[in-house]
Amino acid sequence: PAPTAVTPLTSGVGAKFSLPAVDGGTLFRGAFSYRIDVPEGTSRLIVRLQSDVQAADTDLFVRFGEDTEVDGDGNVVSDHAATSRLADETIIIDAASSPALRAGRYFISIAQFTPRIPVTGTITATLERAT
């Protein structure tokens, strides 16, 4: 069944996802999104998408403070993106990123571009503190 609300993530703990087959590029947001709260003092946020379907082109998007969306031109509105043609994606956000990592809530969404293939996998967000 489709999720009914944004899924909260715990640092370092993978959450399974399941996306239905699509006819074309589709951003799964809203109830399909994930969120992680970044506390003060966090030096790095690492978000990993690991697909069980390596033939699928999935992309990863992260946005601070609000869920991702698609604008009037069909572009995904996010702060950070990993958009290769591969199934697995990783985004690392730290002080050198643009925009830089800050304390607060981050929303994570997945886009699926390979038609007629349902996709499953794991999404993991890991918070790190400088030592």
Tab-separated table of C-alpha atoms in Angstrom:
chain	number	residue	atom	x	y	z
A	1	PRO	CA	0.000	0.000	0.000
A	2	ALA	CA	1.046	3.591	-0.614
A	3	PRO	CA	2.283	5.525	2.430
A	4	THR	CA	-0.162	7.915	4.082
A	5	ALA	CA	2.321	10.433	5.556
A	6	VAL	CA	5.934	11.591	5.265
A	7	THR	CA	8.173	8.939	6.838
A	8	PRO	CA	10.514	10.136	9.602
A	9	LEU	CA	14.043	8.732	9.434
A	10	THR	CA	16.405	7.873	12.279
A	11	SER	CA	20.095	8.533	11.647
A	12	GLY	CA	21.832	5.498	10.173
A	13	VAL	CA	18.710	3.347	10.034
A	14	GLY	CA	17.564	2.341	6.560
A	15	ALA	CA	13.903	2.633	5.577
A	16	LYS	CA	12.476	0.444	2.835
A	17	PHE	CA	10.693	2.116	-0.075
A	18	SER	CA	8.467	0.767	-2.823
A	19	LEU	CA	7.602	2.818	-5.908
A	20	PRO	CA	5.026	1.731	-8.483
A	21	ALA	CA	5.829	1.484	-12.184
A	22	VAL	CA	5.615	4.823	-14.015
A	23	ASP	CA	5.027	5.872	-17.633
A	24	GLY	CA	7.661	8.634	-17.480
A	25	GLY	CA	9.716	10.672	-15.023
A	26	THR	CA	7.821	10.903	-11.733
A	27	LEU	CA	8.768	12.653	-8.493
A	28	PHE	CA	7.474	10.752	-5.478
A	29	ARG	CA	6.821	13.393	-2.819
A	30	GLY	CA	4.203	14.147	-0.203
A	31	ALA	CA	3.321	10.895	1.562
A	32	PHE	CA	6.142	9.204	-0.399
A	33	SER	CA	8.747	11.606	1.052
A	34	TYR	CA	11.033	11.112	4.023
A	35	ARG	CA	12.242	13.594	6.620
A	36	ILE	CA	15.113	13.866	9.057
A	37	ASP	CA	15.660	16.448	11.765
A	38	VAL	CA	19.209	17.785	11.898
A	39	PRO	CA	20.214	18.999	15.377
A	40	GLU	CA	22.632	21.839	16.133
A	41	GLY	CA	26.232	20.687	16.001
A	42	THR	CA	25.749	18.262	13.101
A	43	SER	CA	28.640	18.539	10.641
A	44	ARG	CA	27.405	16.285	7.841
A	45	LEU	CA	24.189	14.756	6.508
A	46	ILE	CA	24.643	11.791	4.171
A	47	VAL	CA	21.570	10.555	2.286
A	48	ARG	CA	21.846	7.254	0.387
A	49	LEU	CA	19.381	5.617	-1.958
A	50	GLN	CA	20.109	1.939	-2.609
A	51	SER	CA	17.837	0.358	-5.187
A	52	ASP	CA	17.028	-3.333	-5.394
A	53	VAL	CA	16.431	-2.790	-9.135
A	54	GLN	CA	19.750	-1.827	-10.705
A	55	ALA	CA	18.163	-1.425	-14.172
A	56	ALA	CA	16.056	1.510	-12.924
A	57	ASP	CA	17.091	5.168	-13.164
A	58	THR	CA	16.238	6.695	-9.792
A	59	ASP	CA	17.281	10.147	-8.564
A	60	LEU	CA	17.476	11.632	-5.093
A	61	PHE	CA	16.398	15.120	-3.957
A	62	VAL	CA	16.765	16.902	-0.599
A	63	ARG	CA	15.183	20.191	0.472
A	64	PHE	CA	15.462	22.140	3.708
A	65	GLY	CA	12.313	23.166	5.551
A	66	GLU	CA	9.705	21.964	3.058
A	67	ASP	CA	8.954	19.081	0.753
A	68	THR	CA	10.304	18.980	-2.776
A	69	GLU	CA	7.984	19.956	-5.619
A	70	VAL	CA	7.843	20.283	-9.399
A	71	ASP	CA	7.718	23.827	-10.814
A	72	GLY	CA	5.713	25.011	-13.826
A	73	ASP	CA	8.567	24.063	-16.176
A	74	GLY	CA	8.692	20.487	-14.907
A	75	ASN	CA	11.886	20.970	-12.854
A	76	VAL	CA	12.253	19.537	-9.365
A	77	VAL	CA	12.562	22.238	-6.710
A	78	SER	CA	15.150	21.075	-4.169
A	79	ASP	CA	18.326	22.293	-2.491
A	80	HIS	CA	20.438	19.238	-3.309
A	81	ALA	CA	20.155	16.573	-6.006
A	82	ALA	CA	21.866	13.394	-7.201
A	83	THR	CA	20.708	12.775	-10.764
A	84	SER	CA	22.882	10.214	-12.500
A	85	ARG	CA	21.474	7.500	-14.759
A	86	LEU	CA	22.288	4.931	-12.090
A	87	ALA	CA	19.975	3.184	-9.672
A	88	ASP	CA	21.895	4.161	-6.512
A	89	GLU	CA	22.450	7.788	-5.470
A	90	THR	CA	24.179	9.622	-2.607
A	91	ILE	CA	23.971	13.239	-1.423
A	92	ILE	CA	26.418	14.634	1.148
A	93	ILE	CA	25.527	17.969	2.745
A	94	ASP	CA	28.052	19.766	4.950
A	95	ALA	CA	29.475	23.252	5.590
A	96	ALA	CA	31.020	23.367	2.090
A	97	SER	CA	27.719	22.549	0.336
A	98	SER	CA	25.589	25.175	-1.350
A	99	PRO	CA	23.384	25.736	0.518
A	100	ALA	CA	25.370	24.665	3.577
A	101	LEU	CA	24.051	22.225	6.161
A	102	ARG	CA	22.023	23.836	8.944
A	103	ALA	CA	19.943	22.669	11.845
A	104	GLY	CA	16.313	21.928	11.046
A	105	ARG	CA	14.118	19.559	9.078
A	106	TYR	CA	15.174	18.149	5.705
A	107	PHE	CA	12.781	16.468	3.277
A	108	ILE	CA	13.966	13.683	0.960
A	109	SER	CA	12.247	12.552	-2.239
A	110	ILE	CA	12.922	9.986	-4.920
A	111	ALA	CA	12.237	10.330	-8.641
A	112	GLN	CA	11.785	7.313	-10.907
A	113	PHE	CA	12.518	7.628	-14.641
A	114	THR	CA	12.485	4.077	-16.021
A	115	PRO	CA	9.059	3.230	-17.454
A	116	ARG	CA	7.091	0.125	-16.542
A	117	ILE	CA	9.397	-1.030	-13.731
A	118	PRO	CA	8.345	-0.912	-10.061
A	119	VAL	CA	11.298	-0.059	-7.823
A	120	THR	CA	12.111	-1.098	-4.275
A	121	GLY	CA	15.094	-0.317	-2.117
A	122	THR	CA	16.366	1.425	0.982
A	123	ILE	CA	16.821	5.089	1.865
A	124	THR	CA	19.222	5.972	4.678
A	125	ALA	CA	20.070	9.363	6.187
A	126	THR	CA	23.084	9.530	8.482
A	127	LEU	CA	23.970	12.475	10.711
A	128	GLU	CA	27.622	13.006	11.659
A	129	ARG	CA	29.233	15.291	14.215
A	130	ALA	CA	32.777	16.620	13.893
A	131	THR	CA	35.123	15.019	16.405
